[in-house]
Tab-separated table of C-alpha atoms and ligand atoms in Angstrom:
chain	number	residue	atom	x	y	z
A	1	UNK	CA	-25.036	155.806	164.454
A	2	UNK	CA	-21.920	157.256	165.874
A	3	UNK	CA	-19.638	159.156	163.656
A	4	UNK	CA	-16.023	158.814	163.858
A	5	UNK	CA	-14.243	158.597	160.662
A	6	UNK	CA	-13.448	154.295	161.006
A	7	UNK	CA	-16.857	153.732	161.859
A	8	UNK	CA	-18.990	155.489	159.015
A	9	UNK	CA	-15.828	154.177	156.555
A	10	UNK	CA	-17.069	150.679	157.562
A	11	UNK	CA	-20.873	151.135	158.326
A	12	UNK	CA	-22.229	154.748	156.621
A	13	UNK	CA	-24.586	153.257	153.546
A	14	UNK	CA	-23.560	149.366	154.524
A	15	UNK	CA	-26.441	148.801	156.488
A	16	UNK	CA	-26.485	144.069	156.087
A	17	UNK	CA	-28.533	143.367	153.163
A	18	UNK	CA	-32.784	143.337	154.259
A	19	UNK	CA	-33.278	140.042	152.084
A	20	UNK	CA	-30.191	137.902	153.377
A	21	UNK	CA	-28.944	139.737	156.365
A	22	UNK	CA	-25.193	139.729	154.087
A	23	UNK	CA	-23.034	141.890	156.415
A	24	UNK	CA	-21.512	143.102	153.331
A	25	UNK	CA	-23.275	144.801	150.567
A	26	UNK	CA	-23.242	142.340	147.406
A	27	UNK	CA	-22.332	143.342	144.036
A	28	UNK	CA	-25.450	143.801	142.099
A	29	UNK	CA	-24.553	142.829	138.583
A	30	UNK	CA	-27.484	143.880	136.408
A	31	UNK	CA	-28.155	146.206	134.608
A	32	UNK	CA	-31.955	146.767	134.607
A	33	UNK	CA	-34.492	145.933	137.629
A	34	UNK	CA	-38.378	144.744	137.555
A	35	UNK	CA	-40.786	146.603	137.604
A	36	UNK	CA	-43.857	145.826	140.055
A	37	UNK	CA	-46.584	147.362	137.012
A	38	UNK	CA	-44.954	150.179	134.474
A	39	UNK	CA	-43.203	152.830	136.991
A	40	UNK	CA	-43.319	150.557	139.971
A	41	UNK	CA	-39.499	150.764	140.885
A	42	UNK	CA	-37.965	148.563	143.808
A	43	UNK	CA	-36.309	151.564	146.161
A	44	UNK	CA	-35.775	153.490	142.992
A	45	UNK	CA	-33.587	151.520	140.566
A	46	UNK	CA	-34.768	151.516	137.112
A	47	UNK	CA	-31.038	151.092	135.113
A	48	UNK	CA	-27.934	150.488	136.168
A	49	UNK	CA	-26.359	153.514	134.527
A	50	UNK	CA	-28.970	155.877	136.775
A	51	UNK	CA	-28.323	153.469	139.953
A	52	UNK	CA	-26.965	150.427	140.840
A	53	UNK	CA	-27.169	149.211	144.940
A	54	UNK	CA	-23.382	148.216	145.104
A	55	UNK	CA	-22.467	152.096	144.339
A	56	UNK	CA	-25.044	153.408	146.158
A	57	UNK	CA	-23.069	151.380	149.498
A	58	UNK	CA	-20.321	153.252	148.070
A	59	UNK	CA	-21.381	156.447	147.548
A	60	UNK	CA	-23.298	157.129	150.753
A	61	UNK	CA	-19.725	155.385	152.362
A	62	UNK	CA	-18.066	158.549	150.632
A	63	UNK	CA	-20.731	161.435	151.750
A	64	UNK	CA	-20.026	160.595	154.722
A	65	UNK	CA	-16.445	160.428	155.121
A	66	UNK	CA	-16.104	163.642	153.470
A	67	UNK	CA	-18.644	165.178	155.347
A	68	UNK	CA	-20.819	166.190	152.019
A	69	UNK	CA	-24.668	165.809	151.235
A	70	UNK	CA	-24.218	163.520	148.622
A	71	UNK	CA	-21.407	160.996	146.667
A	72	UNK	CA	-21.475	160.164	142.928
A	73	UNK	CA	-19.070	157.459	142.267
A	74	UNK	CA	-17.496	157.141	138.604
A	75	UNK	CA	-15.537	155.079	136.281
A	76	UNK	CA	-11.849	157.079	136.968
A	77	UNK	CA	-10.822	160.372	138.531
A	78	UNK	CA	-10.713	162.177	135.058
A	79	UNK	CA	-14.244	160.824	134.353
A	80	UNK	CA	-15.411	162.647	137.850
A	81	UNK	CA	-13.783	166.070	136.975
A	82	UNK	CA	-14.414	166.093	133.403
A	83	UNK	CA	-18.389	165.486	135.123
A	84	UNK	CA	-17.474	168.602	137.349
A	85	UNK	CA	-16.474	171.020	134.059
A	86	UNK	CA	-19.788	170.306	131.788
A	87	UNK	CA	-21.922	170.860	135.003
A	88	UNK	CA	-20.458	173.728	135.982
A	89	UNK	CA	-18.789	175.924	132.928
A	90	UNK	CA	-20.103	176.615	129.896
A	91	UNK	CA	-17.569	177.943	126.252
A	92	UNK	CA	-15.843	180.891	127.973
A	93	UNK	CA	-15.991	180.512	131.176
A	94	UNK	CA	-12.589	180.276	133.073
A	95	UNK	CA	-11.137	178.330	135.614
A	96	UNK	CA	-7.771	178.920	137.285
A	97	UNK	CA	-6.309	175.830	138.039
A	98	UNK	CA	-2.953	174.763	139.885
A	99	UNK	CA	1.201	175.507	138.335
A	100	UNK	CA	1.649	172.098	139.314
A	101	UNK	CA	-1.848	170.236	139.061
A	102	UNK	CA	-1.583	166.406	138.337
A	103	UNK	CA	-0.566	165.761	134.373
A	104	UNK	CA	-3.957	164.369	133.464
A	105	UNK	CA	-5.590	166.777	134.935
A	106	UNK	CA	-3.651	169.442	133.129
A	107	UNK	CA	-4.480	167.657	129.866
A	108	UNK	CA	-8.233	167.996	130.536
A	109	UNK	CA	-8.157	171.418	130.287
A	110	UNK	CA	-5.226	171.785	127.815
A	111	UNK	CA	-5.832	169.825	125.713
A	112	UNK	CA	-9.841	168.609	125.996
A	113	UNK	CA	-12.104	171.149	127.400
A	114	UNK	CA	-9.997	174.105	125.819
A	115	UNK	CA	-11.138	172.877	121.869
A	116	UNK	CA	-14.428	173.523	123.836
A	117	UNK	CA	-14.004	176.976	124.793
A	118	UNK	CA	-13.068	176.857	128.128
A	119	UNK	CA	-10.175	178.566	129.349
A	120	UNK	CA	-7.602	178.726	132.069
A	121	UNK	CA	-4.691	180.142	133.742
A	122	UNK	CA	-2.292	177.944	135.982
A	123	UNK	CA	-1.466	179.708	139.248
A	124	UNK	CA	0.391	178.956	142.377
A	125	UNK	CA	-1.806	178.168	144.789
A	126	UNK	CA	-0.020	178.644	147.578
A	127	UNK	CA	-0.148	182.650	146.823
A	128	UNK	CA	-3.204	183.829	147.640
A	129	UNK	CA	-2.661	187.249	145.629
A	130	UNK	CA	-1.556	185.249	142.440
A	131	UNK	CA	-4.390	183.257	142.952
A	132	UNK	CA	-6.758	186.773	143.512
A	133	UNK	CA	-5.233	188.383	140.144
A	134	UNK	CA	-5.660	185.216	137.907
A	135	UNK	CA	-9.469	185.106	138.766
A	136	UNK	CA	-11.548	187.171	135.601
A	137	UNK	CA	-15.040	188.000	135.684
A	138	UNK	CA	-15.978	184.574	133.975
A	139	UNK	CA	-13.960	182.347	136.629
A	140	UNK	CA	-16.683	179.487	137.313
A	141	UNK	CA	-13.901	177.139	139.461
A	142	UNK	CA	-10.965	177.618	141.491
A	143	UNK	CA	-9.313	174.257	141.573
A	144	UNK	CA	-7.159	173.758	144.157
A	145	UNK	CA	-4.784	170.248	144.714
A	146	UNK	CA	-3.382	169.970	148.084
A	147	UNK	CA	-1.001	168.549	148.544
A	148	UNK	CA	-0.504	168.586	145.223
A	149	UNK	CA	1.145	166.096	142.699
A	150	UNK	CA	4.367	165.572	142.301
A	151	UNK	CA	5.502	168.797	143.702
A	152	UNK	CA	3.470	167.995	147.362
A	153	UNK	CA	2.568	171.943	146.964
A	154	UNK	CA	-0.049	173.212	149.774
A	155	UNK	CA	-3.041	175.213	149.385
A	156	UNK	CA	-5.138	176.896	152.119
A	157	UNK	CA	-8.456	175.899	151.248
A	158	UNK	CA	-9.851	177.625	153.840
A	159	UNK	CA	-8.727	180.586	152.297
A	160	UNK	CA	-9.123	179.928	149.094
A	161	UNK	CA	-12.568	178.885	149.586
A	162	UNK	CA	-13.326	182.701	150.670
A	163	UNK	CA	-11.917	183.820	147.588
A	164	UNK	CA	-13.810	181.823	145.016
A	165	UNK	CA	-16.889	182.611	147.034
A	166	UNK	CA	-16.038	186.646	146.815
A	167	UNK	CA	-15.740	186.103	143.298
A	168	UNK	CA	-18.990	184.213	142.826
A	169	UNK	CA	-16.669	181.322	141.976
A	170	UNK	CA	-16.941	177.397	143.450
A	171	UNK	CA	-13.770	176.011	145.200
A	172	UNK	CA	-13.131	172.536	143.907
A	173	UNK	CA	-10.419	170.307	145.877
A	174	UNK	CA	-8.752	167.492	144.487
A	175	UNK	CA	-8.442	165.348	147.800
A	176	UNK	CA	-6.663	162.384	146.613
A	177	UNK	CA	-3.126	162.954	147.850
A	178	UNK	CA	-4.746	163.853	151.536
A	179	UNK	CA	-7.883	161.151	151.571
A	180	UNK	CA	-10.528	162.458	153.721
A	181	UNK	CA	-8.796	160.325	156.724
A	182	UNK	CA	-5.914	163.195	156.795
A	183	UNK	CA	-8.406	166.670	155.054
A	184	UNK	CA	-11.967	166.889	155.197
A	185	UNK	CA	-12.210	170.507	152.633
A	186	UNK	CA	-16.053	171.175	152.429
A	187	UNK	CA	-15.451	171.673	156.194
A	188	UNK	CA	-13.087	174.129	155.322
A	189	UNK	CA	-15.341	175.705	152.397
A	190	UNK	CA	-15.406	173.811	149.704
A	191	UNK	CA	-17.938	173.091	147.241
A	192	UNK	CA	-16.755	169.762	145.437
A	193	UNK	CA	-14.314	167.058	146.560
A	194	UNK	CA	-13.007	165.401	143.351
A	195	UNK	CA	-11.375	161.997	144.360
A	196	UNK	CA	-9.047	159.428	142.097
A	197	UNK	CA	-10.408	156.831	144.557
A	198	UNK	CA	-7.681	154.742	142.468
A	199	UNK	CA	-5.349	156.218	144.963
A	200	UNK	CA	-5.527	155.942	148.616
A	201	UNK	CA	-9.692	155.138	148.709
A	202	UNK	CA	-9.264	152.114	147.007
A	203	UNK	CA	-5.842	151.310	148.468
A	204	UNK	CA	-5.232	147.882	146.778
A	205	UNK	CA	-3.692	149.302	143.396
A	206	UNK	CA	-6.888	147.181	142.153
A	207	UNK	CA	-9.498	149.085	140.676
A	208	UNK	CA	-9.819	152.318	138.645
A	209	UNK	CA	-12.543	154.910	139.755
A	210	UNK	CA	-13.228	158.417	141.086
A	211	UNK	CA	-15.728	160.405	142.976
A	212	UNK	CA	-17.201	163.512	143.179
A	213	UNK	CA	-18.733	164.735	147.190
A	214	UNK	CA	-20.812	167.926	147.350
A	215	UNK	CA	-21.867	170.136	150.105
A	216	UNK	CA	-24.570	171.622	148.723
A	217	UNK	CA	-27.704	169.996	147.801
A	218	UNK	CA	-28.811	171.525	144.495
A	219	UNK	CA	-25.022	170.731	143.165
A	220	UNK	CA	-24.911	167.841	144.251
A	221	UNK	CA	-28.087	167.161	142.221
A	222	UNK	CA	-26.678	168.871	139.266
A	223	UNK	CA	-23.549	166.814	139.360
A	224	UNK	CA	-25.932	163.909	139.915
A	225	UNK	CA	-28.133	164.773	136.657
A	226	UNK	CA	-24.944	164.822	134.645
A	227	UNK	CA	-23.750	161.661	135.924
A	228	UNK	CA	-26.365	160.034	134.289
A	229	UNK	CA	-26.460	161.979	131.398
A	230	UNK	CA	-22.885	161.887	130.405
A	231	UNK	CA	-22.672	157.697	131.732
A	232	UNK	CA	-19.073	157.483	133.196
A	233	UNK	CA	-20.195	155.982	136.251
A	234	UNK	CA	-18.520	152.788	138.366
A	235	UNK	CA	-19.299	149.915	137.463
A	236	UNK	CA	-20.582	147.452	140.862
A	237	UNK	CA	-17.482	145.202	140.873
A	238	UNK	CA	-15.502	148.656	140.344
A	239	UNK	CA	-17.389	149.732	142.988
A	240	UNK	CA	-17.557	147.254	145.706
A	241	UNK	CA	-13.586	146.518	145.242
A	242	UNK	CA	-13.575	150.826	145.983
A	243	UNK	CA	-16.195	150.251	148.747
A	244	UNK	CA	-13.822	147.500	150.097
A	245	UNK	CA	-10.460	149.563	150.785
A	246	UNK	CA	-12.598	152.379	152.324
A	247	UNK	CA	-13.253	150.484	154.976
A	248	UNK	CA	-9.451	150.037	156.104
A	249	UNK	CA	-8.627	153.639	155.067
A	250	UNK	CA	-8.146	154.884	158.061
A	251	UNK	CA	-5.349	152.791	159.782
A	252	UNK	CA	-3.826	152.409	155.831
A	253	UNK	CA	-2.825	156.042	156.408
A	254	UNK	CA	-1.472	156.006	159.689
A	255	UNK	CA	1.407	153.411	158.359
A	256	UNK	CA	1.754	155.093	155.415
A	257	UNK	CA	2.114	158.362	157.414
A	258	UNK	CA	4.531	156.535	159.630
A	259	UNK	CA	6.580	154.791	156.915
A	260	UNK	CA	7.051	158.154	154.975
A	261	UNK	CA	8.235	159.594	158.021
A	262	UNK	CA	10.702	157.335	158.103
A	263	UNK	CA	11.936	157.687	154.640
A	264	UNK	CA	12.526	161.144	155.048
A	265	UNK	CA	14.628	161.078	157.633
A	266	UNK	CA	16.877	159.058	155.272
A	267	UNK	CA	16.457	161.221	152.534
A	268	UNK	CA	17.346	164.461	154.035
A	269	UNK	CA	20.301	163.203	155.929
A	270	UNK	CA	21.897	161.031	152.228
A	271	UNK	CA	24.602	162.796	150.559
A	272	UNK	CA	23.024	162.245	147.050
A	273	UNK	CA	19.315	164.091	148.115
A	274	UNK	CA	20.356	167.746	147.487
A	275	UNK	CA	15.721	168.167	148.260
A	276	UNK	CA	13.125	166.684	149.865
A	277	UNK	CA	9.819	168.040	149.334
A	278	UNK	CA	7.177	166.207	152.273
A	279	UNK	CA	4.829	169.084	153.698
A	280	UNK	CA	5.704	167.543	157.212
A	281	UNK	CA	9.061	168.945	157.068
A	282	UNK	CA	9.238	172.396	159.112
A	283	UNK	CA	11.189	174.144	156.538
A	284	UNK	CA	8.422	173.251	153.918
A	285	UNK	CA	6.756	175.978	152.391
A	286	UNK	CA	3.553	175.094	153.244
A	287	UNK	CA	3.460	173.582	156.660
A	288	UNK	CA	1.614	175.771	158.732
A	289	UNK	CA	-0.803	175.507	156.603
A	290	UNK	CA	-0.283	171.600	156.050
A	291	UNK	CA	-0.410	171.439	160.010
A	292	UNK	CA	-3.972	173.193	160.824
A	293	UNK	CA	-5.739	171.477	157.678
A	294	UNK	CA	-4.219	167.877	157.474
A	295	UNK	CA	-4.274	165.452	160.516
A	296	UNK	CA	-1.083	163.782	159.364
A	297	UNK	CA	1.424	164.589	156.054
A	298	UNK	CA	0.483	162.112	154.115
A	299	UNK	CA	2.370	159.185	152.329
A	300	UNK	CA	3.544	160.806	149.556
A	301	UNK	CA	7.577	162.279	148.984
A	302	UNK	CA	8.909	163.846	146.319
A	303	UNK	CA	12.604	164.092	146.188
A	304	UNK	CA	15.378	165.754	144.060
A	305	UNK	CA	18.629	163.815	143.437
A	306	UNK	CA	22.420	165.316	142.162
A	307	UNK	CA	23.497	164.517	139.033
A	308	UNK	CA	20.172	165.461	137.016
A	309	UNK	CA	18.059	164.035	134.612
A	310	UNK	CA	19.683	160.501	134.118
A	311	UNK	CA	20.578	160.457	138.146
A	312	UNK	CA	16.985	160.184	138.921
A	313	UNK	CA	16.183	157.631	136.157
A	314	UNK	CA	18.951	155.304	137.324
A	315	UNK	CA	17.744	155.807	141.151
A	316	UNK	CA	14.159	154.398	139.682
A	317	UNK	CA	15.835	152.015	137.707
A	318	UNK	CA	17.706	150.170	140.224
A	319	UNK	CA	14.853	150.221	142.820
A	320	UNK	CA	13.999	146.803	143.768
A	321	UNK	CA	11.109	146.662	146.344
A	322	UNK	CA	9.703	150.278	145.547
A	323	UNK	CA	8.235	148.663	142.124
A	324	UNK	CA	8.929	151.239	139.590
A	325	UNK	CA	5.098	152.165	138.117
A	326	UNK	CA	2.788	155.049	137.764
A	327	UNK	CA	-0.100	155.612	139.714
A	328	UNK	CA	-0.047	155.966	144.075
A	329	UNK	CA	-1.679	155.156	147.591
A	330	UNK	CA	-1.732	151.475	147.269
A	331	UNK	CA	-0.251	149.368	149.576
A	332	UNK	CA	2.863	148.185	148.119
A	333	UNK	CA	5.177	150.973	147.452
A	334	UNK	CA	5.979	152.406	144.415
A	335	UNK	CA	8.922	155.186	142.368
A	336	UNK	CA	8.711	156.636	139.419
A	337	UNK	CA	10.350	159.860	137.438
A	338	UNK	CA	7.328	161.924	136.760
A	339	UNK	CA	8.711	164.350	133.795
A	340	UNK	CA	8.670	160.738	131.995
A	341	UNK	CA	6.199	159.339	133.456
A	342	UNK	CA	3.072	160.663	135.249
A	343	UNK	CA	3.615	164.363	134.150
A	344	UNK	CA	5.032	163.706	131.044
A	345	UNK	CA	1.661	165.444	129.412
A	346	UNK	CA	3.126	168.404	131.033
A	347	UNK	CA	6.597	168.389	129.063
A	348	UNK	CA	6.877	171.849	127.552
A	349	UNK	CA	4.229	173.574	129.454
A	350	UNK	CA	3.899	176.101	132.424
A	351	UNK	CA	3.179	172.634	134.594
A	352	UNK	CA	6.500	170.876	133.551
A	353	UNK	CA	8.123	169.104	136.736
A	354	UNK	CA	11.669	169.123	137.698
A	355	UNK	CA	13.697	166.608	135.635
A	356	UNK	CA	15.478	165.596	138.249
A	357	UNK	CA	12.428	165.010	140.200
A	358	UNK	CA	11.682	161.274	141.616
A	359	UNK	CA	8.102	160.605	143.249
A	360	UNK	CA	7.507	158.005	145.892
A	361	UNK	CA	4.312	156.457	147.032
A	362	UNK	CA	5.659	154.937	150.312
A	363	UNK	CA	3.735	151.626	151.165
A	364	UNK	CA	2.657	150.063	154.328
A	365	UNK	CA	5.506	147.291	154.126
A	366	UNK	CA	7.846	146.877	156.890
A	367	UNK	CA	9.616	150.078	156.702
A	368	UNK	CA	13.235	148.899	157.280
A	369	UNK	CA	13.194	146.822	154.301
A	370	UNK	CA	11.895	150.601	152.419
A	371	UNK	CA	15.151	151.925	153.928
A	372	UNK	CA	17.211	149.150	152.890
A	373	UNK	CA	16.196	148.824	149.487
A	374	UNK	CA	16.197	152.599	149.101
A	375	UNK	CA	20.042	153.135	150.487
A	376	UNK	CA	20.571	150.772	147.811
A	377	UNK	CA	18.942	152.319	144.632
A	378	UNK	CA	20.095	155.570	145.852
A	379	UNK	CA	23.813	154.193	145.363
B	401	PLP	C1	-4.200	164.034	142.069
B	401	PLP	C2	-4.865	163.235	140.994
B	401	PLP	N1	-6.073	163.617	140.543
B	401	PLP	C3	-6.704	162.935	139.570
B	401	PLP	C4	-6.146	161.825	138.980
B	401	PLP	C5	-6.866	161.123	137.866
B	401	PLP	O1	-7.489	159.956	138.336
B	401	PLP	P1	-7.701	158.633	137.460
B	401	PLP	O2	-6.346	158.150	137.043
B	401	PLP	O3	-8.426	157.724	138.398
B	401	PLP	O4	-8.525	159.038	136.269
B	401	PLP	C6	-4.898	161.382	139.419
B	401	PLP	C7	-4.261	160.209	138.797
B	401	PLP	O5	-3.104	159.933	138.990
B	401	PLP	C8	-4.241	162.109	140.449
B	401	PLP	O6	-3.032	161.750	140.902
């Protein structure tokens, strides 16, 4: 089959069903499977927990858009990562993780894994030789998120990827902002993609779910071992909604690259915007970097707005077609204020955000109604 990131999203592991010819895989709702004579398994499939067709279309969809040997698909984003730590680390072992990592993901370690005996240090990613001196002799993971959430931080992975493999560490990327359409990191070195296919995967603001891709074979089957073991997998409806929006990935993130062009442009030229953080923007910290690992900047824009606190609350407040809700990467666009929202497990910490922070997921809607209604809530 040919290769190109459209046609695996719609083919890779979608082969038409061999009983019906169904040109889309169906959803298999069982949960166990005759057996042809005790340990005579159809293609494999024994319990639904272990394997269930519907995410196997979705898994082998995700290997191959993220160039990895194998996909595990799971029940949310935090269920794939927490999968990641209990394979990988063990009571103190250490992993440095990112100054502004996503809330939830913050939590897990804070506030989960720690009681556990795991530890961490938060470090910018974006400095290599911050990242070098937070690494100890019993660093297991560098996690890197890039761009990262809210802040829209960038990380070389590349380079990062050397370092955790000097240090006889793995490289873990959170790829959700990016979506393998725009960053493909186990090209660039990594060991694990983590994915809250919630986000741009799914597309449709629809379904809940996440996903692990490895690039190594033996991981993969660890990751794999502990899927089934610890049972936070997808469920086949879960799944085949994920599988669905994979498919149209692609071309979703060309308009929402477009659109959030677009709405910087007005942001950095309105009088109230004293910051706009989009890793497109020259001046960006990170957009070299952005620019030789990314094929586009994403749809995702962070902004900073005068007045403070309650200025960036009213601006989400009075936005009309931006719907004001948490989550990101569906279709329909969406604001929030994450120190109250999103990040507010971060409140207090190293990780807090900026209170005068707003976050926006910028749809694939006609963008001159986005402009409109955002001149408006901007006041
Ligand atoms: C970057 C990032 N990683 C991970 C997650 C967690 O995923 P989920 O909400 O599917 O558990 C999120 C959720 O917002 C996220 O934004």
């Amino acid at each position: 089959m040919s290769n190109g990131f459209e046609t695996l999203a719609i083919h890779a592991g979608q082969e038409p069903d061999p009983l019906t010819g169904a040109v889309v895989p169906p959803i298999y709702a069982t949960s166990t499977y005759k057996q042809d004579g005790v340990g005579g398994l159809r293609s494999g499939y024994e319990y639904s927990r272990s394997a269930n067709p519907t995410r196997t279309a979705l898994e082998e969809a995700l290997a191959a858009v993220e160039g990895g040997v194998r996909g595990l698909a799971f029940a949310s984003g935090l269920a794939a990562e927490d999968t990641i730590l209990r394979t990988v680390c063990k009571p103190n072992d250490h992993v440095v993780i990112p100054n502004d990592a996503y809330g939830g993901t913050y939590r897990l370690f804070a506030k989960v894994n720690e009681r556990w005996g795991l530890r961490y240090d938060p470090a910018p990613l974006g400095d290599i030789d911050a990242v070098a001196a937070a690494v100890t002799q019993k660093t297991k993971i560098i996690w890197v998120e890039t761009p990262t959430n809210p802040l829209l931080g960038i990380a070389d992975i590349a380079a990062l990827a050397e370092l955790a493999h000097s240090c006889g560490a793995l490289l873990v990327v959170d790829n959700t902002f990016a979506s393998p359409y725009l960053q493909q990191p186990l090209a660039l070195g990594a060991d694990i993609v983590v994915h809250s296919t919630t986000k741009y995967v799914g597309g449709h603001s629809d379904v809940v779910g996440g996903a692990l891709i490895a690039r190594d074979q033996g991981l993969a089957d660890e990751l794999a071992y502990h899927q089934n073991a610890m049972g936070a997998v997808a469920g086949p409806f879960d799944a085949w909604l994920t599988l669905r929006g994979l498919k149209t990935l692609g071309v979703r993130m060309d308009r929402h690259c477009d659109n959030a062009e677009r709405v910087v442009d007005l942001l950095l030229a309105h009088p109230r915007v004293t910051e706009v953080l989009y890793p497109g923007l020259p001046e960006h910290a990170g957009h070299e970097v952005a620019a030789k690992q990314m094929k586009r900047f994403g749809g995702m824009v962070s902004f900073r707005v005068e007045g403070g606190e309650q200025a960036a609350v009213d601006v989400c407040n009075r936005a009309k077609l931006f719907t004001l809700g948490e989550s990101l990467g569906g279709v329909e666009s969406l604001i929030e204020h994450p120190g109250r929202m999103t990040h507010a497990s971060a409140a207090g910490s190293p990780l807090e955000v900026p209170a005068d922070l707003v976050r926006l997921s910028v749809g694939i809607e006609t963008v001159d109604d986005l402009l409109e209604d955002l001149t408006q809530a901007l006041g």
